[in-house]
XYZ file of C-alpha atoms in Angstrom:
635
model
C -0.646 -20.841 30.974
C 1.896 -18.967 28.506
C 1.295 -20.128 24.915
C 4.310 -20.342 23.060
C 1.739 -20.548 19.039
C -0.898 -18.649 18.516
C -2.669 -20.998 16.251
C -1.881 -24.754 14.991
C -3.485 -25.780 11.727
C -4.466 -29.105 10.871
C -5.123 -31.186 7.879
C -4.547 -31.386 3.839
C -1.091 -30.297 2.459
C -0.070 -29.948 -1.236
C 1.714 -28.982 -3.843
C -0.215 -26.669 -5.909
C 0.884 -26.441 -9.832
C -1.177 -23.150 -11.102
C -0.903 -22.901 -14.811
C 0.577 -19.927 -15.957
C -0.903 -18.885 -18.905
C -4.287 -17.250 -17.922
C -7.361 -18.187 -19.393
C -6.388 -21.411 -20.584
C -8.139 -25.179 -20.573
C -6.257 -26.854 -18.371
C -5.447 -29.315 -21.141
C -3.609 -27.052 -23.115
C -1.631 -25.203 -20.167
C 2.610 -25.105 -20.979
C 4.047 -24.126 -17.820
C 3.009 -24.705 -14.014
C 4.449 -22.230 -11.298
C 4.656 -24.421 -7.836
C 3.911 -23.375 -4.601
C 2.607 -24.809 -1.074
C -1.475 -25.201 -0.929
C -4.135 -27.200 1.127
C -6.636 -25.231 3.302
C -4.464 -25.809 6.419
C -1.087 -25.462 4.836
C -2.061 -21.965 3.329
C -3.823 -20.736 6.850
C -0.441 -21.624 8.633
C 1.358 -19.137 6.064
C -1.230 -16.367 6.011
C -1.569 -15.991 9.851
C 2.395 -15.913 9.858
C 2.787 -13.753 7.308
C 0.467 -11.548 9.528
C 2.656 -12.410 12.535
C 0.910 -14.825 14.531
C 3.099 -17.492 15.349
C 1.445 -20.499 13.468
C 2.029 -24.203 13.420
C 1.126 -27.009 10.962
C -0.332 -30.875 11.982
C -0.092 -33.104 8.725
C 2.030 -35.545 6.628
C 3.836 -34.904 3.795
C 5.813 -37.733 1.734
C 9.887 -38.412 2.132
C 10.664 -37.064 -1.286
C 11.424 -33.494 -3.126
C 8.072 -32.699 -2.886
C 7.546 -32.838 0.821
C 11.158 -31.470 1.186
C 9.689 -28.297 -0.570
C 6.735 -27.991 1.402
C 9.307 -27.880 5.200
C 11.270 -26.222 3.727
C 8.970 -23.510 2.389
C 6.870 -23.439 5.589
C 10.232 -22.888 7.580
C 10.913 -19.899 5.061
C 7.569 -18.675 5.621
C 8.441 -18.760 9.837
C 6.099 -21.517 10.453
C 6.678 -24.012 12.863
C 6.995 -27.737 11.225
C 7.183 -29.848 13.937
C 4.123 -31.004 13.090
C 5.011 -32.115 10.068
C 5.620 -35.775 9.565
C 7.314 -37.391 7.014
C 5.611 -40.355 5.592
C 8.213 -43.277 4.290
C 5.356 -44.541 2.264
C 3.409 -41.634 0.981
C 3.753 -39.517 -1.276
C 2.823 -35.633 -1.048
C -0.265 -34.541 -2.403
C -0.700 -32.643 -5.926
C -2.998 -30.424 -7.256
C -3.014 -28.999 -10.827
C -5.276 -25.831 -11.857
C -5.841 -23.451 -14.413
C -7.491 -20.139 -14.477
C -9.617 -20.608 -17.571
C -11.993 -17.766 -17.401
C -13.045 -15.383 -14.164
C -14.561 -17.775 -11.665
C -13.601 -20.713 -13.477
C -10.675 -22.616 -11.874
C -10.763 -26.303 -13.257
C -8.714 -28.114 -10.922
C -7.271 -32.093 -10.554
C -6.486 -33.356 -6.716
C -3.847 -36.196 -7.004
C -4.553 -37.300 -3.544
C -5.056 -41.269 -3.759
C -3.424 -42.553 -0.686
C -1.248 -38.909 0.095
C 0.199 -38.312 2.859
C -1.830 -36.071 4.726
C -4.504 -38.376 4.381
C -2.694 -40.801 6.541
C -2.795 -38.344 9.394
C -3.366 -40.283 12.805
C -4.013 -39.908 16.487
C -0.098 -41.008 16.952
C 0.358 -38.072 15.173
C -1.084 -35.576 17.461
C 1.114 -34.157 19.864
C -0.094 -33.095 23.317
C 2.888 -31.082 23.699
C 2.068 -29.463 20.358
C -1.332 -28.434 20.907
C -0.964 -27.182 24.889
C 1.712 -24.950 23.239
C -1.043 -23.060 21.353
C -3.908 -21.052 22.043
C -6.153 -22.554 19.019
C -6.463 -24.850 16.536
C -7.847 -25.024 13.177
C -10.006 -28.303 11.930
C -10.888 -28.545 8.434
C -13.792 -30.006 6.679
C -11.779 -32.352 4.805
C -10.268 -34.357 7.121
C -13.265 -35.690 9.132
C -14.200 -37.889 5.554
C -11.480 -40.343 6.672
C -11.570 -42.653 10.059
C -8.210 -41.997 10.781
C -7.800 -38.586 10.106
C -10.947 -37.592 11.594
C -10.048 -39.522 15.001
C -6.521 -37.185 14.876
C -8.853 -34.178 14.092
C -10.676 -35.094 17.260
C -7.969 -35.954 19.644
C -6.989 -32.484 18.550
C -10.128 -30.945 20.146
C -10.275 -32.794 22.975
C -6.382 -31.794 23.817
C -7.274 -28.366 22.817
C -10.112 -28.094 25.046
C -8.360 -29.789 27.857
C -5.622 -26.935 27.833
C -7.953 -24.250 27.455
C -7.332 -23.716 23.555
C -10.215 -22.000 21.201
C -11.059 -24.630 18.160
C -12.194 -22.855 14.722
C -13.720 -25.350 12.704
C -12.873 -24.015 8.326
C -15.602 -26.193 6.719
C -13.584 -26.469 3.741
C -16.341 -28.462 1.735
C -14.631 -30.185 -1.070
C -17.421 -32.549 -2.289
C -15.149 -34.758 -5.050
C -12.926 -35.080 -1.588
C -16.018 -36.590 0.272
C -16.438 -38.898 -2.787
C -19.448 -37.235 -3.950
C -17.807 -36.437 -7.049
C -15.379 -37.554 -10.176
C -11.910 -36.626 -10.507
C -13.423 -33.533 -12.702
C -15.328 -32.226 -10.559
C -12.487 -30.492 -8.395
C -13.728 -27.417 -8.606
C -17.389 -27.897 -7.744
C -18.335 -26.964 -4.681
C -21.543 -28.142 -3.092
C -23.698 -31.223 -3.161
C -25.845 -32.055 -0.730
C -24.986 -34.759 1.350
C -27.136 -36.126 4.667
C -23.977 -38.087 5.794
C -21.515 -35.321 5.563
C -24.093 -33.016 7.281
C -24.842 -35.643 9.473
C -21.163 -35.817 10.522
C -20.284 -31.824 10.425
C -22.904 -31.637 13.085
C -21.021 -33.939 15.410
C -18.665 -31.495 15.335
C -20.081 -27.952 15.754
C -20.678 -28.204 19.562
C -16.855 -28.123 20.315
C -16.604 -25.272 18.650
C -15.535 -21.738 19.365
C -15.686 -19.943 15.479
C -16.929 -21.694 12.671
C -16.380 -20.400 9.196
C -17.968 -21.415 5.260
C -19.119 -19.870 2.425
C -22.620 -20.224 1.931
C -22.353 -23.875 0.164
C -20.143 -24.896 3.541
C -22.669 -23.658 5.949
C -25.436 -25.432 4.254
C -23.631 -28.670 4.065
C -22.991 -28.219 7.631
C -26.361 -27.017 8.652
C -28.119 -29.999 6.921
C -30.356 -27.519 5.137
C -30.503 -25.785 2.038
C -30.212 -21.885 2.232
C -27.778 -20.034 3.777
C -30.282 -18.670 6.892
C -31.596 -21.136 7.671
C -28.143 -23.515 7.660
C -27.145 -21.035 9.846
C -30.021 -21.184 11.775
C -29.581 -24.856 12.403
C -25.722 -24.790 13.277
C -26.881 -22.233 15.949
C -29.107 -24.821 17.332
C -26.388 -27.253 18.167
C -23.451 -24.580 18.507
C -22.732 -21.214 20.704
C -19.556 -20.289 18.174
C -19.161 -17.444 16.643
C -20.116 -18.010 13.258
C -18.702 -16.380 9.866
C -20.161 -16.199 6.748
C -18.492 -15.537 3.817
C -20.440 -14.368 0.762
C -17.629 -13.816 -2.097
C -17.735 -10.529 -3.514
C -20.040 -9.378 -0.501
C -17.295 -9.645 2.082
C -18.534 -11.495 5.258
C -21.303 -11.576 8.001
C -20.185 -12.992 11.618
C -23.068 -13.076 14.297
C -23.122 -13.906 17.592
C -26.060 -14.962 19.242
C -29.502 -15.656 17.588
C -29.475 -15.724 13.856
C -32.799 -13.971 12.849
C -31.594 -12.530 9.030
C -28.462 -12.398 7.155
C -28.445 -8.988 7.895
C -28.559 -9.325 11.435
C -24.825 -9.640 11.589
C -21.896 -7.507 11.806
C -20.105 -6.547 8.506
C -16.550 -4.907 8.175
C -15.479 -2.845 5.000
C -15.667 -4.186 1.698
C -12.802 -3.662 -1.465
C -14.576 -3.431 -4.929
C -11.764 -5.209 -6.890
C -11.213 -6.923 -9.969
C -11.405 -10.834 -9.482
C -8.719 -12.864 -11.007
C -8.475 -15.773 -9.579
C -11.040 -17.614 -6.358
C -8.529 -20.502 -4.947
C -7.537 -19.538 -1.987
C -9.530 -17.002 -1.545
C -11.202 -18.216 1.950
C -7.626 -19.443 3.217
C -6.719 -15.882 2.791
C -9.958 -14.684 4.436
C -9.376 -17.103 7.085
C -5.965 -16.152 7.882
C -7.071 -12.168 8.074
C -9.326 -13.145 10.348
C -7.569 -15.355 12.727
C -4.952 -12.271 12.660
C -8.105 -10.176 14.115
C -10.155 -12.891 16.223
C -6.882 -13.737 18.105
C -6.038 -10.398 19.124
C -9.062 -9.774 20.507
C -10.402 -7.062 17.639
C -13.812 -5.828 17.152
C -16.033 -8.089 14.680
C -16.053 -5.133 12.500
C -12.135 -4.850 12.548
C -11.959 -8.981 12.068
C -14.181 -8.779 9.386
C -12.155 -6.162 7.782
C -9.075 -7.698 7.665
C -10.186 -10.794 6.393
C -11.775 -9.322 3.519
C -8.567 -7.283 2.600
C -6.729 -10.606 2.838
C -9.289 -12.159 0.599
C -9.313 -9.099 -2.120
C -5.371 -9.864 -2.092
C -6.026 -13.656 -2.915
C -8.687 -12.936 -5.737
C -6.738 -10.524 -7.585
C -3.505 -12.758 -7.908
C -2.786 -15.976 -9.634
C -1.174 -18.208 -6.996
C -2.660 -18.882 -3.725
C -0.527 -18.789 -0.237
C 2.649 -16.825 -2.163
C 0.504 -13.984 -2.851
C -0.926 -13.287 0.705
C -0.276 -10.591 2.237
C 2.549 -9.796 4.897
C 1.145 -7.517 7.939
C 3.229 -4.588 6.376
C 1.439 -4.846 2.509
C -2.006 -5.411 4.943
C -1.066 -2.086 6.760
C -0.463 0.160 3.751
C -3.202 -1.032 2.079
C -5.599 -0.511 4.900
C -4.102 3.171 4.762
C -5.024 3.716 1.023
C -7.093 6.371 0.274
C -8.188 5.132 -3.159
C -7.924 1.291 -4.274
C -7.159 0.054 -7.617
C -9.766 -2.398 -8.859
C -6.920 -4.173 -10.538
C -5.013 -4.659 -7.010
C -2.502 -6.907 -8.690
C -1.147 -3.847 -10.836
C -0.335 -1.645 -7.853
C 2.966 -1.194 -7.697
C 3.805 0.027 -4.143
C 1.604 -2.876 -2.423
C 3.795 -5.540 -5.135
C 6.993 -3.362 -4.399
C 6.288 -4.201 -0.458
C 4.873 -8.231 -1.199
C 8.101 -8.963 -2.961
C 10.415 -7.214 -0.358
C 8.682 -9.091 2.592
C 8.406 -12.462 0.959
C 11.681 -12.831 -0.723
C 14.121 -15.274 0.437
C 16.393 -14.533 3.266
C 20.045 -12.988 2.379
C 23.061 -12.142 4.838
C 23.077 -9.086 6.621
C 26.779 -8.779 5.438
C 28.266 -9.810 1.801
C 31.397 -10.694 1.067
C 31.771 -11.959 -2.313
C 34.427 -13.422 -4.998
C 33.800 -11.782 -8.136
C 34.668 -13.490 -11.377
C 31.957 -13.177 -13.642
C 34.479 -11.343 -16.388
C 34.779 -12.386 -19.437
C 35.852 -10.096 -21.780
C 39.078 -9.604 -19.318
C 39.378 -13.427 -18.974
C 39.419 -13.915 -22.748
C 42.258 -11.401 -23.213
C 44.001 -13.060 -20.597
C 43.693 -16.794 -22.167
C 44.432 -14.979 -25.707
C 47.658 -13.143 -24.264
C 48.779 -16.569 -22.710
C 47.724 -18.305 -25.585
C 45.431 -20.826 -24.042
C 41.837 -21.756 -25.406
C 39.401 -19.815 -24.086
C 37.232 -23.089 -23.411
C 39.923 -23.128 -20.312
C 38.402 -20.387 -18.560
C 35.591 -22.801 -17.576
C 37.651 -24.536 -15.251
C 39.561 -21.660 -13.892
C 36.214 -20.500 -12.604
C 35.884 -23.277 -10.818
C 39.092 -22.748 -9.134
C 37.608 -19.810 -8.028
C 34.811 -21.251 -6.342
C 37.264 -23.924 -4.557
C 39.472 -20.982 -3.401
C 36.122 -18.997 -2.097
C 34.986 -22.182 -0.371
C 38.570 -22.397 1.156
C 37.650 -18.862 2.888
C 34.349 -19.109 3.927
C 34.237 -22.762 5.475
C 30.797 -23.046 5.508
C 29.896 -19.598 7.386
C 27.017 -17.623 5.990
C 27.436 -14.290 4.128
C 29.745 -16.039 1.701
C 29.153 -15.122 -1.781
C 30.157 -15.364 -5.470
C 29.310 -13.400 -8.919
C 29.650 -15.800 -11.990
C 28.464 -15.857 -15.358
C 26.425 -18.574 -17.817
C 29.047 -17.884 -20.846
C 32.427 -19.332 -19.029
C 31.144 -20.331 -15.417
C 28.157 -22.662 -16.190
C 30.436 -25.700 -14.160
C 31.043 -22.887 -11.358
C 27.627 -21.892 -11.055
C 27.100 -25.648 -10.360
C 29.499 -25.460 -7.910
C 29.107 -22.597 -6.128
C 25.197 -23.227 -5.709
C 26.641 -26.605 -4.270
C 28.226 -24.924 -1.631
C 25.227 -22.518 -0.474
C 26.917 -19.267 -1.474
C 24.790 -16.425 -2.610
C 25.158 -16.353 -6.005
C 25.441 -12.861 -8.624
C 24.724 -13.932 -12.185
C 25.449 -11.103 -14.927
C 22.919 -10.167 -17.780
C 24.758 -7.294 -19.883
C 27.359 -7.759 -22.489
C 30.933 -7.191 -21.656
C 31.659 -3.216 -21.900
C 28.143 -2.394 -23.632
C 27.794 1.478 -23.839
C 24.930 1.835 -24.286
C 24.126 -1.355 -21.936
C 22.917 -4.580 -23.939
C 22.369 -7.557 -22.676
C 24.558 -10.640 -23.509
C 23.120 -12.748 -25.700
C 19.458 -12.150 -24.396
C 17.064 -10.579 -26.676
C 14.281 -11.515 -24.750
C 15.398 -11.195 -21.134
C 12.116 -13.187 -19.391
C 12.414 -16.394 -21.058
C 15.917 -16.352 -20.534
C 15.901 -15.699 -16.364
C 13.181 -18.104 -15.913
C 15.453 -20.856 -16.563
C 17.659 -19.387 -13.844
C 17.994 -20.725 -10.233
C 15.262 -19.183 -8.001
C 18.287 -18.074 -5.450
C 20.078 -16.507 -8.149
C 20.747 -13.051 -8.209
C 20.699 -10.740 -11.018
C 23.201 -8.761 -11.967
C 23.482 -5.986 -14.107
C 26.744 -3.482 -14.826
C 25.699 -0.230 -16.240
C 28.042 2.864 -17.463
C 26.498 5.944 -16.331
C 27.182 9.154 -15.659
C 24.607 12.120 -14.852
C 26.530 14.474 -17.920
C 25.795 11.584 -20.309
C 24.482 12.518 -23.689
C 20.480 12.121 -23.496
C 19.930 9.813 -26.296
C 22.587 7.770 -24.051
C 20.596 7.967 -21.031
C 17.569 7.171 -22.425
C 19.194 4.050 -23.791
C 20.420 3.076 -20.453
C 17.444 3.604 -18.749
C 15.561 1.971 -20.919
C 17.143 -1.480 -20.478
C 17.606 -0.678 -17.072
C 13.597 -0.666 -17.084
C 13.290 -3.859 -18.766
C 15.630 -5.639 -16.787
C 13.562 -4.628 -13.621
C 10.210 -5.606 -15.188
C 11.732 -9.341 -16.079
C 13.196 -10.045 -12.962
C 10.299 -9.123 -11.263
C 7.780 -10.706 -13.278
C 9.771 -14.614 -13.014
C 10.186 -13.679 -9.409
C 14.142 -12.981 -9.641
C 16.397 -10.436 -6.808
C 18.733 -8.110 -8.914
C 21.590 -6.328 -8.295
C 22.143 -2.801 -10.540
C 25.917 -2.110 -10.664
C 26.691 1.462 -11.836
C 30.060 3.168 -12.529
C 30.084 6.420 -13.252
C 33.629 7.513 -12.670
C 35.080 5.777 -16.014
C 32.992 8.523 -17.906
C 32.889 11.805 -15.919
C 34.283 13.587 -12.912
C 32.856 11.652 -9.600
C 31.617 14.100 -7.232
C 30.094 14.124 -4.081
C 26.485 13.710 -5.289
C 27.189 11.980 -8.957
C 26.440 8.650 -7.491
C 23.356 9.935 -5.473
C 21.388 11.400 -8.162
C 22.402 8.219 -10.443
C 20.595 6.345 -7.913
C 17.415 8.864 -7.716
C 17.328 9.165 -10.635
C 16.701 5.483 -11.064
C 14.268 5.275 -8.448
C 12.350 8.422 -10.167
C 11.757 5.438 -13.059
C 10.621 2.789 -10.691
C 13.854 0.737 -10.458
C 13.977 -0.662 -7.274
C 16.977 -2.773 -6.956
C 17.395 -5.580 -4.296
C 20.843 -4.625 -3.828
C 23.417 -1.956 -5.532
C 26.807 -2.333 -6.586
C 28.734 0.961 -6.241
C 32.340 1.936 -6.577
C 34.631 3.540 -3.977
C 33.556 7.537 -3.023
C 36.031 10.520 -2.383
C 34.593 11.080 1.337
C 31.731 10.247 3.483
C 29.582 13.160 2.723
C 29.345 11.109 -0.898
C 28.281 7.594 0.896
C 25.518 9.793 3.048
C 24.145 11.275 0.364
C 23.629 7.829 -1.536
C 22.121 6.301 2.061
C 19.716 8.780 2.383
C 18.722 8.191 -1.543
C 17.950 4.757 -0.886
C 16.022 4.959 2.449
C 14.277 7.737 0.937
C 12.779 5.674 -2.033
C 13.357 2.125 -0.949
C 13.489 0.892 2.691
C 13.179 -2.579 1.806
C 16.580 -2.300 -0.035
C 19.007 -5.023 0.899
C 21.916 -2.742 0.818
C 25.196 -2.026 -0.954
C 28.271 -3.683 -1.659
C 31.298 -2.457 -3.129
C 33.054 -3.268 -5.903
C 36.863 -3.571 -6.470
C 38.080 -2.270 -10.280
C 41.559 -4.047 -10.064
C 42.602 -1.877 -7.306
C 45.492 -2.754 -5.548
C 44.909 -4.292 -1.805
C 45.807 -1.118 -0.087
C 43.624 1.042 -2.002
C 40.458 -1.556 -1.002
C 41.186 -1.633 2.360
C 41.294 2.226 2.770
C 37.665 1.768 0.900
C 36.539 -0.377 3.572
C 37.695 1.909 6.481
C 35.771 4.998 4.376
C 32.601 3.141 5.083
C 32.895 2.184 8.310
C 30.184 4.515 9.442
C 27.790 3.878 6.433
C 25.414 0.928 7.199
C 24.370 0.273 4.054
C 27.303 -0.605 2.499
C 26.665 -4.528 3.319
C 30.235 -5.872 2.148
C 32.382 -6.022 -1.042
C 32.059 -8.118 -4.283
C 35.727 -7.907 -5.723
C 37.349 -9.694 -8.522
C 40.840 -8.954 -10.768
C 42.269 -7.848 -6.968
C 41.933 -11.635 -5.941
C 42.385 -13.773 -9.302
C 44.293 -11.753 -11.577
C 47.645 -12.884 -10.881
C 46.798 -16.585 -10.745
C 44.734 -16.156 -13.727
C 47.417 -15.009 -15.517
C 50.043 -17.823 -14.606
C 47.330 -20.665 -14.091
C 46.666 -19.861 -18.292
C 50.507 -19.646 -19.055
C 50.971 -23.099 -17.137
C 53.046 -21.902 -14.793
C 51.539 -22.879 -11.497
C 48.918 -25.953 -10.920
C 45.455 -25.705 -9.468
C 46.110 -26.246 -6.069
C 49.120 -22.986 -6.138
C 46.336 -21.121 -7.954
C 43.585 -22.004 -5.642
C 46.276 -21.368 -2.956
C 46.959 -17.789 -4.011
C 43.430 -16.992 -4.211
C 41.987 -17.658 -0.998
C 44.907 -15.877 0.281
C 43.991 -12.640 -1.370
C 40.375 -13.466 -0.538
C 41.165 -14.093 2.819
C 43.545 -10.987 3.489
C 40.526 -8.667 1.956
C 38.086 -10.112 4.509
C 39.943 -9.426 7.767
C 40.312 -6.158 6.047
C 36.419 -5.927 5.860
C 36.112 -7.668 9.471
C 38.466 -4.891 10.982
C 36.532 -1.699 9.600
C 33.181 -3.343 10.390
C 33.585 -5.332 13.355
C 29.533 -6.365 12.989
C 30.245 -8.366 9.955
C 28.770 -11.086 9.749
C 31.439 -12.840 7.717
C-alpha cells in the first residue's frame, strides 16, 4: 500500500521559552526567545526539515499558544491534522536556561496540558495507515489515557504494516518521580516505569535512549546489561546514544557495547544538550527510513545532534537536508559549529519564512520628502501619519487580498500604517537609515539590535545606501561599515533585510557599476535577503548583476526595482528591460504613485477617499504594466 507520511509522531507538545542570556540562573534570566518543543513535536520538524514527510498526533490548547505551535508546524511543512485543539486545555510550557555547559535548569508547566489529554478518540486510523511509521514516546505511557492512544497507535500501525520506533524519552519529574526542580534530571530508577516500558518493547521495530533511558527500560542498572535485557523481550533494532560518543545501534545479540555498529563522530564544542536526542532522532529516522546502512544512519544522526548541542534553541536550529549535506561535505569542522558562517548563511536561508515569488510593493517610507511636502503646504507634519495610512487603504484597494502584495513604511511617520498594513498580510519593508545620510547612518538607532528586536518577526529590513564604486575610500569604508553592522543585527534577532543601493546619483552608471557594488558587498559577507536596485542602461547591466548574486548567494530572494519619481512611462519601459532577467522579482515604487495626492491631500484640496482613489489608480496602472512584461507574476 502507497504511504502518503513517512513518519507520524506522537505525544508531548510545548512551547519552549529558552532564556537568552547564556550562562544565567534561570531566576535571573531577562528575555525568553519562543519556539515549538516536546520530544514528538521537535522529531516531526527535524525529519521534515530533512524531507521526510512527517505528521504530528497530540493536543494543543484553543489559545495563542497552540495557534503558534499549527501554525509553526505548518511553516515547518508538517502535517497537523493530528493536531487537536483542546477547548479546555491549555498548551504546555517549558522555561530553561543555559546556566553553565551541561547544565540546563528547566520548569515543565504541564498540570492538566493539553497533550496530556491525548485519547484513543484521538487516534485516527486514517492517519496512521497513511504512514509508514510511528514514533511513541516515553512520556506518554505515564498517563491511562494517553498511554491507551499510544497503544491504539501500535496496534493500527501494525495492522497496516507500519514500523513503530519507540524514543524512550525518560523524563523522571514527568513520571512523578521528581519535584517541579528537578526538570532537568534525568534518571531514577523506577520498577514501575521499567515494569511498564517492558510492556512495550515487543511491538517494537527501533528503540532508541541514552544510556539512563535504556536502563530505565531494561529494568537494570548499566547500560549492557539494560540492553541486554530489552533484547530478551525485543527483536528491534536498538540505538544507543552515548552523548559526546555518538551512538551504537546493534542488531542481534548484545554481547559488549562495542559489539555494535558506530557511524562518524564531530568533535564540537557543546553549548547547549536540550534537544539534542530529538535532533539525533530525527537524523536518524531520515537514514533508517530510507533504507541506509547503520553506519550511514548513525552518521547522520550524530551530525544532527552536533547541530543541536552547539546552538541555543532546540527544533529552530536543526538542520535542513541542504545545511546536513554541506556539512557532511566539509573537509575540516569548526569545534564552535555555531560560528560557521556558510552552514548559518544556509540554516537561515532554508528556515526563513515564506515570501512571494513576485513583489509588487507601495513604497512610502519617505520622510524627509513627506516633510517638505507638509512644510510647502503648510500642514503639520504630525499629518503625515494618516496620509500613510491612506496609502495602505489605496494598496489594499489593488491587491484584494492576492499574495505578493507589499508595502515599505517607516516607524517615524507610519507607526498607524505599519499597524495596518501588517493587518492586511502584506509583506512589509521597514527602513533603518536616516533620510539622505552620506555617509549612511541610521535613523535614530545607535544601537541597531535592541532596536530591531522590538520589530515584527515578518518585518523586513530595509536599508538605502549611496554608493558608488569611484567613492572616496574613507567614504566607502564608512558605508561598508554600517552596511556590516546592519547585517550582523538583523541576523543575530533573526530579521530578513533588504540593501537598497543607488549609485547613479553620485557617478556615471555603467554596465558593471551596479555589479561590482554588489560583489563587492558579498566580498564583506553581506548577504542580503533581497536587493533594491535602480533601473540599468541595457540588459548586459541586469546579467552581470544576476550572475553576481547566484555566484555568491543562491539562496537570495531576488531583486526588486525601485522607482526615483520617474514618470509612468519611464517605469514601464524599466519593466519591459527586465523581462528576461529572473531575478528582478517586482518593483517597490513610491513618489510615482502618491506624490500628486500627497501634495493636494496636505493642501486640503481633495478628501481621503479622492486621494485613496488616485492612488490605487497609479498603483494599479503600474501593475498591469509589471503583469504585461512578466506574464509569470504572481501578482
Amino acid at each position: 500500500m502507497s504511504k502518503s507520511l513517512d513518519v507520524v509522531t506522537i505525544g508531548r507538545c510545548s512551547v519552549d521559552l529558552y532564556g537568552q542570556q547564556i550562562g544565567s540562573r534561570l531566576e535571573d534570566i531577562a528575555t525568553f526567545a519562543k519556539s515549538v518543543g516536546g520530544c514528538p513535536a521537535n522529531i516531526a520538524i527535524g525529519t521534515a526539515r530533512l524531507g521526510l514527510k512527517s505528521a504530528l498526533l497530540t493536543r494543543v490548547g484553543a489559545e495563542q499558544m497552540g495557534g503558534f505551535v499549527r501554525e509553526q508546524l505548518a511553516r515547518e511543512g508538517v502535517e497537523t491534522k493530528g493536531v487537536t485543539v483542546d477547548p479546555d486545555r491549555l498548551t504546555a510550557l517549558v522555561l530553561l536556561a543555559v546556566e553553565d555547559e551541561g547544565v540546563s535548569p528547566m520548569i515543565f508547566y504541564r498540570s492538566d496540558c493539553a497533550d496530556m489529554a491525548l485519547d484513543e478518540g484521538d487516534v485516527s486510523e486514517e492517519l496512521i495507515a497513511s504512514t509508514a511509521s510511528i514514533v511513541v514516546t516515553g512520556t506518554h505511557f505515564s498517563k491511562p489515557n494517553t498511554e491507551a492512544a499510544q497503544r491504539k497507535a501500535i496496534r493500527l500501525a501494525k495492522a497496516n504494516g507500519a514500523k513503530v520506533v519507540f524514543d524512550v524519552d525518560y523524563r523522571p519529574n514527568l513520571w512523578g518521580l521528581g519535584g517541579h526542580a528537578a526538570g532537568f534530571e534525568r534518571y531514577v530508577a523506577s520498577d514501575a516505569v521499567s515494569k511498564k516500558l517492558q510492556t512495550i518493547l515487543p511491538d517494537c521495530d527501533l528503540v532508541v535512549g541514552t544510556e539512563e533511558e535504556m536502563m530505565i527500560a531494561g529494568g537494570v542498572g548499566d547500560p549492557l546489561g539494560a540492553l541486554q535485557a530489552i533484547r530478551a523481550v525485543s527483536d528491534a533494532t536498538l540505538v544507543l546514544k552515548r552523548g559526546a560518543m555518538g551512538c551504537i545501534i546493534f542488531d542481534g545479540p548484545v554481547e559488549s557495547l562495542d559489539d555494535g555498529i558506530a557511524g562518524r563522530g564531530f568533535p564540537i564544542e557543546v553549548f547547549n544538550v536540550l534537544g539534542a536526542g530529538d535532533a539525533f532522532m530525527s537524523g536518524l529516522l531520515a537514514g533508517w527510513l530510507r533504507d541506509k546502512s547503520h553506519a550511514e544512519c548513525a552518521t547522520m544522526a550524530n551530525a544532527c545532534g552536533a547541530f543541536a548541542v552547539s546552538r541555543l534553541l532546540c527544533s529552530p536550529e536543526y538542520p535542513t537536508i541542504a545545511e546536513l549535506d554541506a556539512f557532511l561535505a566539509k573537509d575540516t569542522i569548526k569545534r564552535r559549529l555555531r560560528k560557521d558562517e556558510d552552514l548559518n548563511h544556509i540554516h537561515w536561508a532554508t528556515t526563513r519564512r515564506p515570501a512571494p515569488d513576485q513583489l509588487v510593493a507601495l513604497a512610502c517610507d519617505h520622510r524627509m520628502q513627506l516633510e517638505e511636502m507638509a512644510d510647502a503646504a503648510g500642514a503639520p507634519r504630525e499629518r503625515i501619519d494618516d496620509f500613510k495610512v491612506l496609502t495602505v487603504e489605496a494598496a489594499s484597494r489593488v491587491a484584494g487580498g492576492r499574495p505578493g502584495f507589499g508595502m515599505l513604511l517607516d516607524g517615524t511617520y507610519g507607526q498607524k500604517a505599519l499597524y495596518k498594513a501588517n493587518a492586511k498580510g502584506f509583506w512589509i519593508g521597514r527602513p533603518v537609515e536616516e533620510p539622505g545620510s552620506r555617509p549612511l547612518d541610521f535613523d535614530q538607532m545607535p544601537d541597531l539590535g535592541s532596536h530591531l528586536q522590538e520589530w515584527p518577526v515578518n518585518q523586513v529590513v530595509k536599508c538605502l545606501c549611496f554608493y558608488h564604486p569611484d567613492d572616496a575610500p574613507e567614504l566607502k569604508r564608512r558605508q561598508e561599515r554600517e552596511l556590516l553592522r546592519l547585517a550582523d543585527a538583523a541576523r543575530t534577532v533573526g530579521r530578513e533585510f533588504l540593501v537598497e543601493i543607488i549609485a547613479g546619483k553620485h557617478g556615471p552608471l555603467e554596465d558593471d557599476t551596479v555589479a561590482s557594488v554588489v560583489r563587492r558587498l558579498y566580498d564583506l559577507g553581506i548577504r542580503p535577503d533581497w536587493w533594491k536596485l535602480e533601473p540599468q542602461r541595457n540588459a548586459a547591466a541586469w546579467k552581470q548583476i544576476e550572475e553576481a548574486i547566484a555566484q555568491n548567494d543562491p539562496y537570495c530572494r531576488g531583486i526588486v526595482l525601485l522607482g526615483l519619481d520617474a514618470p509612468e512611462a519611464e517605469l514601464f519601459e524599466a519593466f519591459r528591460a527586465v523581462a528576461d532577467a529572473p531575478m528582478v522579482k517586482g518593483f517597490a515604487v513610491g513618489r510615482t504613485i502618491f506624490g500628486d495626492a500627497a501634495r493636494r491631500w496636505l493642501k486640503g484640496e481633495i478628501d481621503d477617499e479622492t486621494a485613496i482613489a488616485d492612488m490605487a489608480e497609479r498603483f494599479q496602472a503600474l501593475v498591469a504594466s509589471w503583469q504585461s512584461a512578466r506574464p509569470a507574476s504572481a501578482a
